[in-house]
Coordinates of C-alpha atoms and ligand atoms in Angstrom, one line a residue:
Chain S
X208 CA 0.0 0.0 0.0
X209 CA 0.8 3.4 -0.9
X210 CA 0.1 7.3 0.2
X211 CA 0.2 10.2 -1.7
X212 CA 1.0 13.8 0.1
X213 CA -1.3 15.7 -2.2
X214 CA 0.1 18.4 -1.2
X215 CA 3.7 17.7 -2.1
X216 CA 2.6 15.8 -5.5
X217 CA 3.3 18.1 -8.5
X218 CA 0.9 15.6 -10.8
X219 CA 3.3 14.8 -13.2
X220 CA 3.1 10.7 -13.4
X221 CA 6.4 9.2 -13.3
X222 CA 4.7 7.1 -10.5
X223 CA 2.0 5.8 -13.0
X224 CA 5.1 5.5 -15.1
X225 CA 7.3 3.1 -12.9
X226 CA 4.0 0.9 -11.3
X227 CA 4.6 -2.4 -12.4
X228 CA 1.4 -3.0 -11.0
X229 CA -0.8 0.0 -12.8
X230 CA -2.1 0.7 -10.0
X231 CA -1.6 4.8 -10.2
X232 CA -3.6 6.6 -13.0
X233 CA -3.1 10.4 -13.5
X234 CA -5.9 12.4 -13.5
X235 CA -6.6 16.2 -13.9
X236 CA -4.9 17.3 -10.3
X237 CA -4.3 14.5 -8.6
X238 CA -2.7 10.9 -8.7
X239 CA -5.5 7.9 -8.3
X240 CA -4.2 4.8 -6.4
X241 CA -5.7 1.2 -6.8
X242 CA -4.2 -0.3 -3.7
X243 CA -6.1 -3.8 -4.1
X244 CA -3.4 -3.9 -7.5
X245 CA 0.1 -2.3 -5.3
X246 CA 2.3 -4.7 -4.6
X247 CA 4.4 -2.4 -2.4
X248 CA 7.2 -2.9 -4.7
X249 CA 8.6 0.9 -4.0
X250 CA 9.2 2.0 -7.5
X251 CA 7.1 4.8 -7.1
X252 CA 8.5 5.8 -3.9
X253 CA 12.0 6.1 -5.6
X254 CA 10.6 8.0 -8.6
X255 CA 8.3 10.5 -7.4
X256 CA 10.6 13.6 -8.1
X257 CA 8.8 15.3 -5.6
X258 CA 9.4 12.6 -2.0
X259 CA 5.7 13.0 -2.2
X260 CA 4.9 9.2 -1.7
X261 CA 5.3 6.7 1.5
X262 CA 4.8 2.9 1.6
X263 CA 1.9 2.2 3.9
X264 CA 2.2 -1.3 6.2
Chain Q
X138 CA -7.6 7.6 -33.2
X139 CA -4.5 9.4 -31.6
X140 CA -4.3 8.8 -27.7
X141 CA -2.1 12.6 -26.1
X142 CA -2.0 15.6 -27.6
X143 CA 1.8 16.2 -26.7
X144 CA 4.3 16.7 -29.6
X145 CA 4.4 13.1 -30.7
X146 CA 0.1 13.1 -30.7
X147 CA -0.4 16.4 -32.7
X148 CA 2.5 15.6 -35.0
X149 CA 0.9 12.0 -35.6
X150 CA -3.0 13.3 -35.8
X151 CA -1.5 16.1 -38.8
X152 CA -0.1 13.8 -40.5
X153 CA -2.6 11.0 -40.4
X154 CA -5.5 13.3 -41.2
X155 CA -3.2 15.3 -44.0
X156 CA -3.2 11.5 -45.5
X157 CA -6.8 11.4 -45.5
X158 CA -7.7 8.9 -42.6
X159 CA -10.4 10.2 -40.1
X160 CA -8.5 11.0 -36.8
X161 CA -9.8 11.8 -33.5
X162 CA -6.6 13.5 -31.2
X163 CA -8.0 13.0 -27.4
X164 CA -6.0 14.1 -24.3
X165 CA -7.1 14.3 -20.6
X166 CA -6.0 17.7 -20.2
X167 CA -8.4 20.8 -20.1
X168 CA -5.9 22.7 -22.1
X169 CA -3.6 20.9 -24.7
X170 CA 0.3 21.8 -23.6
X171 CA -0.7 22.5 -20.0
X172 CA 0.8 21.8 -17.4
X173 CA 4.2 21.3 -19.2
X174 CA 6.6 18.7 -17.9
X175 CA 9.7 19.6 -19.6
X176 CA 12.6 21.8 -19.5
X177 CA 12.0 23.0 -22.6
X178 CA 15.0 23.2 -24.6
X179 CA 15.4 21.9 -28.4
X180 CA 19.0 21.2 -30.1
X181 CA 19.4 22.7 -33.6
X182 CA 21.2 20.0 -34.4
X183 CA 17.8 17.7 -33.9
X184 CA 15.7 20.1 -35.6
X185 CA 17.9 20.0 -38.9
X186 CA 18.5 16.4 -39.0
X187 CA 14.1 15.9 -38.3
X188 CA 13.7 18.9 -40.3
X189 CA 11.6 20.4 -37.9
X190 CA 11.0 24.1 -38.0
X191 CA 9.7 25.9 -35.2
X192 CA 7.4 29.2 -34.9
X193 CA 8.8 32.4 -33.2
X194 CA 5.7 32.9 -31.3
X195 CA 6.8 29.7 -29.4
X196 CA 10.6 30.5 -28.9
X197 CA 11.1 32.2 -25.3
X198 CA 15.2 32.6 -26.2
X199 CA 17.7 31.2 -29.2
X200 CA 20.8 29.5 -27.2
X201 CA 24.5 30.4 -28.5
X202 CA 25.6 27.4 -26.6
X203 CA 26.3 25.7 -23.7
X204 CA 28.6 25.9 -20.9
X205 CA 29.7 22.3 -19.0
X206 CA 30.6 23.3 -15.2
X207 CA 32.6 20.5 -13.3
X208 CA 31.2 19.0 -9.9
X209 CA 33.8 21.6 -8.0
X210 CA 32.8 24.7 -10.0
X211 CA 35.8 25.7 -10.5
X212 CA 36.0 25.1 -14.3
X213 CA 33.6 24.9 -17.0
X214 CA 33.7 24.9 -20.9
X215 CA 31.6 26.5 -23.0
X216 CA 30.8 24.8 -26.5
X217 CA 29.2 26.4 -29.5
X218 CA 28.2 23.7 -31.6
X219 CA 25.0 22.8 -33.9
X220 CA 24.5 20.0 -30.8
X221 CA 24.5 22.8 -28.3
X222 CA 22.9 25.4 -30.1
X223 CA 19.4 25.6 -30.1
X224 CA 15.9 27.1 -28.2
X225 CA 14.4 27.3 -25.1
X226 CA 10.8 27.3 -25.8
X227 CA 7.1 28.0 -24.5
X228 CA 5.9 24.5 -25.0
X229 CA 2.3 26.1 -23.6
X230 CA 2.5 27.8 -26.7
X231 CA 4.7 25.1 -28.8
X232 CA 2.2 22.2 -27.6
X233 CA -0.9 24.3 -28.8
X234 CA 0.2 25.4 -32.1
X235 CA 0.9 21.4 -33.1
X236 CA -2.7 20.5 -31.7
X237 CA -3.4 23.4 -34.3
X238 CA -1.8 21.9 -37.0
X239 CA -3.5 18.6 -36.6
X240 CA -6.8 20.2 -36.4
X241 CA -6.5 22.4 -39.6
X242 CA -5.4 19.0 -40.9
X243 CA -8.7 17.8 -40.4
X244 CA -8.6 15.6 -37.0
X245 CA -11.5 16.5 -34.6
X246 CA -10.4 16.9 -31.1
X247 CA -11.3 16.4 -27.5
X248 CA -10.5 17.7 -24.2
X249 CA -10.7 16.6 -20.5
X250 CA -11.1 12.7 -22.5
X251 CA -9.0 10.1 -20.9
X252 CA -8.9 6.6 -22.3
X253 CA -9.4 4.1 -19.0
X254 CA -9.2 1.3 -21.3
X255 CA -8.3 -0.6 -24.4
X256 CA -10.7 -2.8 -26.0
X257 CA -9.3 -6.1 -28.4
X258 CA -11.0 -8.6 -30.1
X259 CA -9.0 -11.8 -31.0
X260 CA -6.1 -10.0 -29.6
X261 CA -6.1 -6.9 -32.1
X262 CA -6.7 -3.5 -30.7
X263 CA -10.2 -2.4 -31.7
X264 CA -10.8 0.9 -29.9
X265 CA -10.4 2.5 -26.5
X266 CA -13.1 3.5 -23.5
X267 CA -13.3 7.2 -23.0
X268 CA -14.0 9.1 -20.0
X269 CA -15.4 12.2 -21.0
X270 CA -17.8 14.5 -18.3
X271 CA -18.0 11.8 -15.9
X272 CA -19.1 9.2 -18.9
X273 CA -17.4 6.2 -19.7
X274 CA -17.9 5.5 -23.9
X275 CA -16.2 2.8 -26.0
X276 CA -14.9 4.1 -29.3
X277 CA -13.7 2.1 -31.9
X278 CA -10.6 2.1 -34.0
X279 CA -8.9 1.0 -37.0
X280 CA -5.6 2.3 -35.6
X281 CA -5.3 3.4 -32.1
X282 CA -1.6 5.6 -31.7
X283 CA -0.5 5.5 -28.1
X284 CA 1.3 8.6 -27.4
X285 CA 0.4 9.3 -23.9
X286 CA 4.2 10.3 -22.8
X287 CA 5.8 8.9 -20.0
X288 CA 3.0 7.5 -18.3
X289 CA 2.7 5.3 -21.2
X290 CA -0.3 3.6 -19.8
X291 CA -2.4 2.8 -23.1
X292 CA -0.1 0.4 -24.7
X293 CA 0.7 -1.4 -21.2
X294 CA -3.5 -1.9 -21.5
X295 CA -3.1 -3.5 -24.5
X296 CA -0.2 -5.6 -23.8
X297 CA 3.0 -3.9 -25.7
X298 CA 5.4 -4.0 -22.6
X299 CA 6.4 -0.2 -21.9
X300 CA 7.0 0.0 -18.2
X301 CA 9.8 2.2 -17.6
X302 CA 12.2 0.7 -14.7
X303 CA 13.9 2.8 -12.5
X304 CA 17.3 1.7 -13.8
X305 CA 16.5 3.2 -17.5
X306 CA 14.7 6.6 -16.3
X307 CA 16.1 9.7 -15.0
X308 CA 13.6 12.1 -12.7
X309 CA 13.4 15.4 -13.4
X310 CA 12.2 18.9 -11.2
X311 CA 12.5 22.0 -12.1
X312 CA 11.6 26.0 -11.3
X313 CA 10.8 28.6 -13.9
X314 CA 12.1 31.2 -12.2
X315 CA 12.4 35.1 -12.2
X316 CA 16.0 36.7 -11.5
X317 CA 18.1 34.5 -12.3
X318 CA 20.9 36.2 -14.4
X319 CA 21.7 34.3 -17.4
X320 CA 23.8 35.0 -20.9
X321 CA 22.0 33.0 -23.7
X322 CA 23.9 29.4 -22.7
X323 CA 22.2 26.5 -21.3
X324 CA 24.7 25.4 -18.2
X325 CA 24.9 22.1 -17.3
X326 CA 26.4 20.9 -13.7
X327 CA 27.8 17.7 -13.2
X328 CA 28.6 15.8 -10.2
X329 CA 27.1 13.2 -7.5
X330 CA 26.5 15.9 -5.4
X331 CA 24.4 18.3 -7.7
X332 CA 22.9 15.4 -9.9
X333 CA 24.0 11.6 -9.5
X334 CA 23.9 9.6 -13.1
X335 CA 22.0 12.8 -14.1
X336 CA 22.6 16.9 -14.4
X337 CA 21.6 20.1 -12.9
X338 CA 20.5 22.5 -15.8
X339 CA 19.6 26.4 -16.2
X340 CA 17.8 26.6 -19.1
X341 CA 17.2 30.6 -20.1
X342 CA 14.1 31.3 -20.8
X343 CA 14.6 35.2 -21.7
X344 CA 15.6 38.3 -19.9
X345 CA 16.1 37.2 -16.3
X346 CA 13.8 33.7 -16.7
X347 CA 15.3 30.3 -16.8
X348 CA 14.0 26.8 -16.1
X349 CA 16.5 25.5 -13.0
X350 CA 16.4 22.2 -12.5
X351 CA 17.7 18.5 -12.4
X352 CA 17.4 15.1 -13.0
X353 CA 18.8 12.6 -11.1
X354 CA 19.1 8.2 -12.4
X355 CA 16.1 6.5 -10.8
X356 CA 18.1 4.6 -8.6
X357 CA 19.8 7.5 -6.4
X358 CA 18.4 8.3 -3.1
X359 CA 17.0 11.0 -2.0
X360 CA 14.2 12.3 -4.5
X361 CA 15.0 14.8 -7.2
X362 CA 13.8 17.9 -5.0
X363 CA 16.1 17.4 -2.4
X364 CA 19.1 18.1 -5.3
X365 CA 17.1 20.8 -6.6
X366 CA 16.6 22.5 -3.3
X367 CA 20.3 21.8 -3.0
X368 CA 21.5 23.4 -6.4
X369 CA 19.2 26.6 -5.6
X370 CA 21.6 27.2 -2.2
X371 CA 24.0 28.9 -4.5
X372 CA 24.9 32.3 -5.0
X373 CA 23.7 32.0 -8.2
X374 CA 20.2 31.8 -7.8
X375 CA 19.9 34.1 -4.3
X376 CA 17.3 36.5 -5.5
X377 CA 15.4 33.6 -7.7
X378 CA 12.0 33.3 -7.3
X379 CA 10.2 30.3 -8.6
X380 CA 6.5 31.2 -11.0
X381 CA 6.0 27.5 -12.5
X382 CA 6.7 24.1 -11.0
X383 CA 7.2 21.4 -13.6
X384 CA 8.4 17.5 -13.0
X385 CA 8.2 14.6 -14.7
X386 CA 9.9 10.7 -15.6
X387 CA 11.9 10.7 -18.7
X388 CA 12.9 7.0 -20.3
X389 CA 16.4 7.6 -20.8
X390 CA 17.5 3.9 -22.1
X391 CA 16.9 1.8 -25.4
X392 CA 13.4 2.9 -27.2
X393 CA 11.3 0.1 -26.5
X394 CA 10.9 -3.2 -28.1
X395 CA 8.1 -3.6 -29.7
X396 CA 6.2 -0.3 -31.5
X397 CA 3.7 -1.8 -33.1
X398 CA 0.5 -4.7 -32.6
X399 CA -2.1 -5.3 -34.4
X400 CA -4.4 -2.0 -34.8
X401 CA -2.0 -0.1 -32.3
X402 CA 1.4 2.5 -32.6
X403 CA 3.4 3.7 -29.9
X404 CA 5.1 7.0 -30.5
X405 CA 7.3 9.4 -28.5
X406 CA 8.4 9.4 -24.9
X407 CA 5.7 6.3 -24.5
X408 CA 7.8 4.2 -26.7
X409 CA 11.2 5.4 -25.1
X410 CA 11.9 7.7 -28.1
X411 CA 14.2 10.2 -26.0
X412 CA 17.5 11.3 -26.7
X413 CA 19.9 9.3 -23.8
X414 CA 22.6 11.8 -23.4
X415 CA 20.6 14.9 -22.8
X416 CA 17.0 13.6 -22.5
X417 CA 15.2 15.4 -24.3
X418 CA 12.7 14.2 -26.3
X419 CA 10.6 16.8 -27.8
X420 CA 11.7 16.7 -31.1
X421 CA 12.1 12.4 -31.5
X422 CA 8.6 12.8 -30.6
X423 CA 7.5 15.1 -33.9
X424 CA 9.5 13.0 -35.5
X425 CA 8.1 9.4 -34.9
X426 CA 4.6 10.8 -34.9
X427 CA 5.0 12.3 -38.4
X428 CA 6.5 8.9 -39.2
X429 CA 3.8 6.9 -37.5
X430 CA 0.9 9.6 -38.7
X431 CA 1.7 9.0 -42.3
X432 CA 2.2 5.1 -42.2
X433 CA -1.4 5.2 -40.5
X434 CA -3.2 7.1 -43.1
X435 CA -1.7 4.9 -45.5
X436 CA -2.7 2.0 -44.2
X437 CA -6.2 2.7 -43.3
X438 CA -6.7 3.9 -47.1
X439 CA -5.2 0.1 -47.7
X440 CA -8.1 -1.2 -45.4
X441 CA -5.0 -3.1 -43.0
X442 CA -4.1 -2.6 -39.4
X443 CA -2.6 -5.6 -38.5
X444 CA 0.7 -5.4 -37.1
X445 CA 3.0 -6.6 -40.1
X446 CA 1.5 -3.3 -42.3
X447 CA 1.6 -0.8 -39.1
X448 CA 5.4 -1.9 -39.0
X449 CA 6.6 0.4 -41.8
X450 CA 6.2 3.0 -39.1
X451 CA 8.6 0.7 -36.8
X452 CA 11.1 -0.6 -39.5
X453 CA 11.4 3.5 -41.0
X454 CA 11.9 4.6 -37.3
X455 CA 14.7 2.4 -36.5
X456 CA 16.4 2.3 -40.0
X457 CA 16.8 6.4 -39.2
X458 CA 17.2 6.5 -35.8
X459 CA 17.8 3.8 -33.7
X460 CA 21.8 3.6 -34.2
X461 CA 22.5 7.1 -33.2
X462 CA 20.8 6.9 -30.4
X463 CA 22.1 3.5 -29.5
X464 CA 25.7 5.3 -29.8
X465 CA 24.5 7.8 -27.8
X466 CA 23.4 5.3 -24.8
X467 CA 27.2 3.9 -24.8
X468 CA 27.8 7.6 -24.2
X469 CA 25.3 7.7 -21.8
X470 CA 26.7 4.5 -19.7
X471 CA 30.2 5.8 -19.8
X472 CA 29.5 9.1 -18.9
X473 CA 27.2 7.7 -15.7
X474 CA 30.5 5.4 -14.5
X475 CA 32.5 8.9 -14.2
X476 CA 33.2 10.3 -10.7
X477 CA 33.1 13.7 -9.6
X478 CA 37.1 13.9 -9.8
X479 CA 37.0 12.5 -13.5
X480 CA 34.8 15.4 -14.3
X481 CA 36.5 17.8 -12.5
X482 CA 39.6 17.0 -14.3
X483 CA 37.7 16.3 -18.3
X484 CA 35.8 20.0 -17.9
X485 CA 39.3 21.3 -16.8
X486 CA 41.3 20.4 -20.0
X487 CA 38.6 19.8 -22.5
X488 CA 37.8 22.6 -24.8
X489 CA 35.0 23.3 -27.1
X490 CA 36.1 21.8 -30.1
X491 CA 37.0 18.5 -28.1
X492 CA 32.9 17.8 -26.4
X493 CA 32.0 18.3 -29.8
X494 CA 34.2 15.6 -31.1
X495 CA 33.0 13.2 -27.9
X496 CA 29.5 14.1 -28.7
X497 CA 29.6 13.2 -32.2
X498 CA 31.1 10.0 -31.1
X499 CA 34.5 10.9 -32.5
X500 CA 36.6 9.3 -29.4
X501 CA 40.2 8.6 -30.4
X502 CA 41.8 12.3 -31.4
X503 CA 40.4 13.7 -27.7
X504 CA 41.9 10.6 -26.3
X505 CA 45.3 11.5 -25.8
X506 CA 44.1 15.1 -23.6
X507 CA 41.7 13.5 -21.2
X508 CA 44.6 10.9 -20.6
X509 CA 47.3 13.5 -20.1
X510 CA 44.7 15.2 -17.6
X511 CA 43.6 11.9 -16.0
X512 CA 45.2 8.5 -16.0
X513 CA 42.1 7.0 -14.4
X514 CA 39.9 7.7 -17.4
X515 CA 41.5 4.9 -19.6
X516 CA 39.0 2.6 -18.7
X517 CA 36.0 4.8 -20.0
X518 CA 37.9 5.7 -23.1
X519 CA 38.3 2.0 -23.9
X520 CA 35.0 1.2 -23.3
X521 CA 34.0 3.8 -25.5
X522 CA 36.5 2.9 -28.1
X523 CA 36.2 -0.8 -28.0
X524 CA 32.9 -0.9 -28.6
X525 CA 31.1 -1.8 -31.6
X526 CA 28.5 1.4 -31.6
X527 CA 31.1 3.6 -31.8
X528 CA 30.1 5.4 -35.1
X529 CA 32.1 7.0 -37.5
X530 CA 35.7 7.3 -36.6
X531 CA 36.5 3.8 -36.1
Ligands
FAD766 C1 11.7 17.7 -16.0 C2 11.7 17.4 -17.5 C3 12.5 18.1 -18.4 C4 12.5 17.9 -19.7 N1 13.3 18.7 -20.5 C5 13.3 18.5 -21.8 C6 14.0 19.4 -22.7 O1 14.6 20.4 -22.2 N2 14.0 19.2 -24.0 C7 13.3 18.1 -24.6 O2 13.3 18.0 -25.8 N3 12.6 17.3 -23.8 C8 12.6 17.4 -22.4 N4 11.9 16.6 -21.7 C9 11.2 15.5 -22.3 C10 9.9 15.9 -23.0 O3 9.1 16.6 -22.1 C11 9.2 14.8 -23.6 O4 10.1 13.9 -24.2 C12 8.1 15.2 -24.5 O5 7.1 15.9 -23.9 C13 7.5 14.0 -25.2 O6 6.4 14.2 -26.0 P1 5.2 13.2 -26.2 O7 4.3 13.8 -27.1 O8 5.8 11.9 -26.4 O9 4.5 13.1 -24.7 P2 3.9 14.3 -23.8 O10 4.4 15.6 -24.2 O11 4.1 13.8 -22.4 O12 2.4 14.2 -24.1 C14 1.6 13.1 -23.7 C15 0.1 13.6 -23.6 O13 -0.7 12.4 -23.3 C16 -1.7 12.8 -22.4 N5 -2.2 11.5 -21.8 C17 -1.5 10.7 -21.1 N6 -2.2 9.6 -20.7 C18 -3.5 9.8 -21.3 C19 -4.7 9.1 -21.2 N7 -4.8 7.9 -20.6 N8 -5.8 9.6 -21.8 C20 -5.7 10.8 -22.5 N9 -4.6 11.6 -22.5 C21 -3.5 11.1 -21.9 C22 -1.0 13.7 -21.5 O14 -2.0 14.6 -20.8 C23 -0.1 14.5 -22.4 O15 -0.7 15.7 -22.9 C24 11.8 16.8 -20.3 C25 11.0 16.0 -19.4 C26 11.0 16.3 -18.1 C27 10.1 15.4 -17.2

């Protein structure tokens, strides 16, 4: 499982990008996460150019 | 039907509608170009070899060149050559004018339409679900062109494998800001501390604007902000203030595998089509999606969509550009194994004429300086040397 900051998230989907899983989808102004798909792999953590994500227990 | 109006959507839409196919160009956004995710800057040298000419309205500054500053700061070269020489664009304005072009073309378009899904039958690509106002609508298609940029999500939902990895991508962040002093040269900073496996750029943008940023290999720890917050201690950029925010992934290794299935294309920064040493990819984009645009229109005039006629657009792409930017990834890998002393010491004796040679993969005749300078950079020489990608001097 994963948690966006929305208010450190710039919206610009290298998360969406890196999700093995695709479980993030852009939308307008914000990032949509499918956490029944994460697999808590981290990629996204690691990408987001912003340090805007955490991985959730 | 076209799937992003970025420059690899638009340039695809023109072309395919120009040809005579019916194209619908759909892109989530509420306002084609915006928000940009890019740095902005386009090489002359890319623009003459894709024959790609750009409007004034969209240029925000030309670029006399660029100036190379080693990890230290305390040298730097500055190189005026057709691969440093270039424009720093509004791609607000840039972006808008292709989705233009593609509509005076002929290609109806949509806004605030994201496709959610890929439809197939018997395996071949046969439209896409739309979201549109809250709406979900399935559209069909004789060709559906994925060229939804680095989220590259619509050819992953039909099955063409283009998941970046972290390993192949750099991550980018970046300020436009107001104040910064600049004199018409993109600088580039090296070094593990300002950018690891990446750079730190100031891209002028006109008068006292520039685009500051970096973009760091997707392996490095800690995030891309934290060198950006970094870089913007410096003197430099004291009275800065930031107006625009922009970030982004960018697929800096091989373009993908596959381009093509059966009633689908992949174009642009979906497909990996970015430019390794600097990453930019504005330009391969235009490129593929004029490339791609025109192979679609000829093929639904032909009545086919299956993969083997949609390759043209693979097999032309690859014949013209694949191998340069192949070369260009050796480049890329050397340069990443290089430590802040080796660039310390290369920016030091290097001088403009030289990174010109390197960069057109012309190795041996800088050989001999670099050595005298630094012992230690035999290895990355040889490797470079050695190598069967090394393109014309060998
Ligand atoms: C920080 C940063 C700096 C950069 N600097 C430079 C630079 O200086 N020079 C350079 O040449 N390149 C640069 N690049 C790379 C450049 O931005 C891209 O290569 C270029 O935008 C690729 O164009 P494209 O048309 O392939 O994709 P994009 O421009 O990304 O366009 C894709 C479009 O698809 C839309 N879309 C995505 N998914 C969907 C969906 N499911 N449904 C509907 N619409 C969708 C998006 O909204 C977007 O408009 C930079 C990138 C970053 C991140």
């Amino acid at each position: 499982m994963i948690e966006i900051d929305r208010t450190k998230c710039a919206y610009c989907g290298a998360c969406v990008g890196v999700c093995p899983a695709m479980a993030l989808r852009l939308r307008d102004i914000y990032v949509e996460v499918y956490n029944d798909k994460c697999t808590s792999c981290g990629a996204c953590v690691r990408a987001c150019p912003m340090n805007a994500i955490e991985l959730k227990k | 039907m076209v799937v992003g109006a970025g420059p690899a959507g638009s340039s695809a839409a023109k072309h395919a509608a120009e040809g005579g196919a019916s194209v619908l160009l759909v892109d989530r956004k509420k306002e084609f170009g915006v928000p940009v995710r890019c740095g902005e800057g386009v090489g002359s040298h890319w623009l003459k070899e894709l024959g790609i000419s750009i409007s004034d309205r969209s240029v925000c500054a030309r670029i006399k060149g660029a100036k190379l500053v080693s990890p230290d700061l305390k040298s730097s070269v500055t190189i005026s050559t057709p691969e440093t020489m270039g424009y720093v664009l509004d791609r607000k304005v840039f972006d808008r004018e292709l989705a233009i072009d593609a509509a005076r073309a002929g290609a109806e378009t949509a806004l605030k339409t994201e496709v959610v899904g890929v439809t197939k039958n018997n395996g071949k690509v046969t439209g896409a679900i739309l979201e549109y106002d809250g709406k979900k609508t399935e559209v069909k298609s004789k060709i559906l062109i994925a060229a939804d940029g680095g989220e590259s999500l619509v050819a992953r939902m039909a099955g063409i494998n283009t998941l970046a990895t972290l390993y192949d991508s750099d991550f980018g962040v970046e300020y436009e800001m107001a104040n910064v002093e600049c004199e018409g040269l993109i600088e580039i900073y090296f070094g593990k501390s300002w950018a690891p496996r990446g750079y730190a750029w100031v891209f002028p943008k006109g008068e006292d604007v520039a685009n500051v940023g970096v973009g760091i290999g997707g392996m490095e720890k800690p995030n891309a902000i934290h060198y950006l917050n970094k870089f913007l201690e410096l003197d430099r950029f004291k009275k800065a203030q930031p107006v625009a925010l922009k970030a982004g992934i960018i697929p800096v290794g091989a373009p993908c595998r596959q381009l093509v299935a059966d009633g689908l294309m992949v174009v642009g920064t979906s497909a990996h089509q970015v430019d390794p040493i600097h990453g930019g990819g504005i330009c391969l984009a235009i490129d593929a999606g004029n490339i791609a645009g025109k192979v679609a229109a000829k093929c639904v005039g032909e009545g086919k969509s299956d993969a083997k006629a949609l390759s043209e657009y693979e097999k032309t792409w690859r014949s013209a550009r694949e191998k340069k930017l192949l070369r260009r990834l050796l480049l890329r890998k050397v340069l990443e194994e290089l430590n802040d002393d080796d660039y310390n010491a290369a920016i030091g004796c290097l001088n403009d004429a030289d990174v010109g040679k390197l960069l057109d993969g012309n190795y041996a005749p800088v050989a001999g300086k670099v050595l005298t300078a630094r012992p230690q950079l035999l290895r990355a020489l040889k490797a470079l040397l050695t190598s069967s990608e090394t393109g014309r001097t060998l």
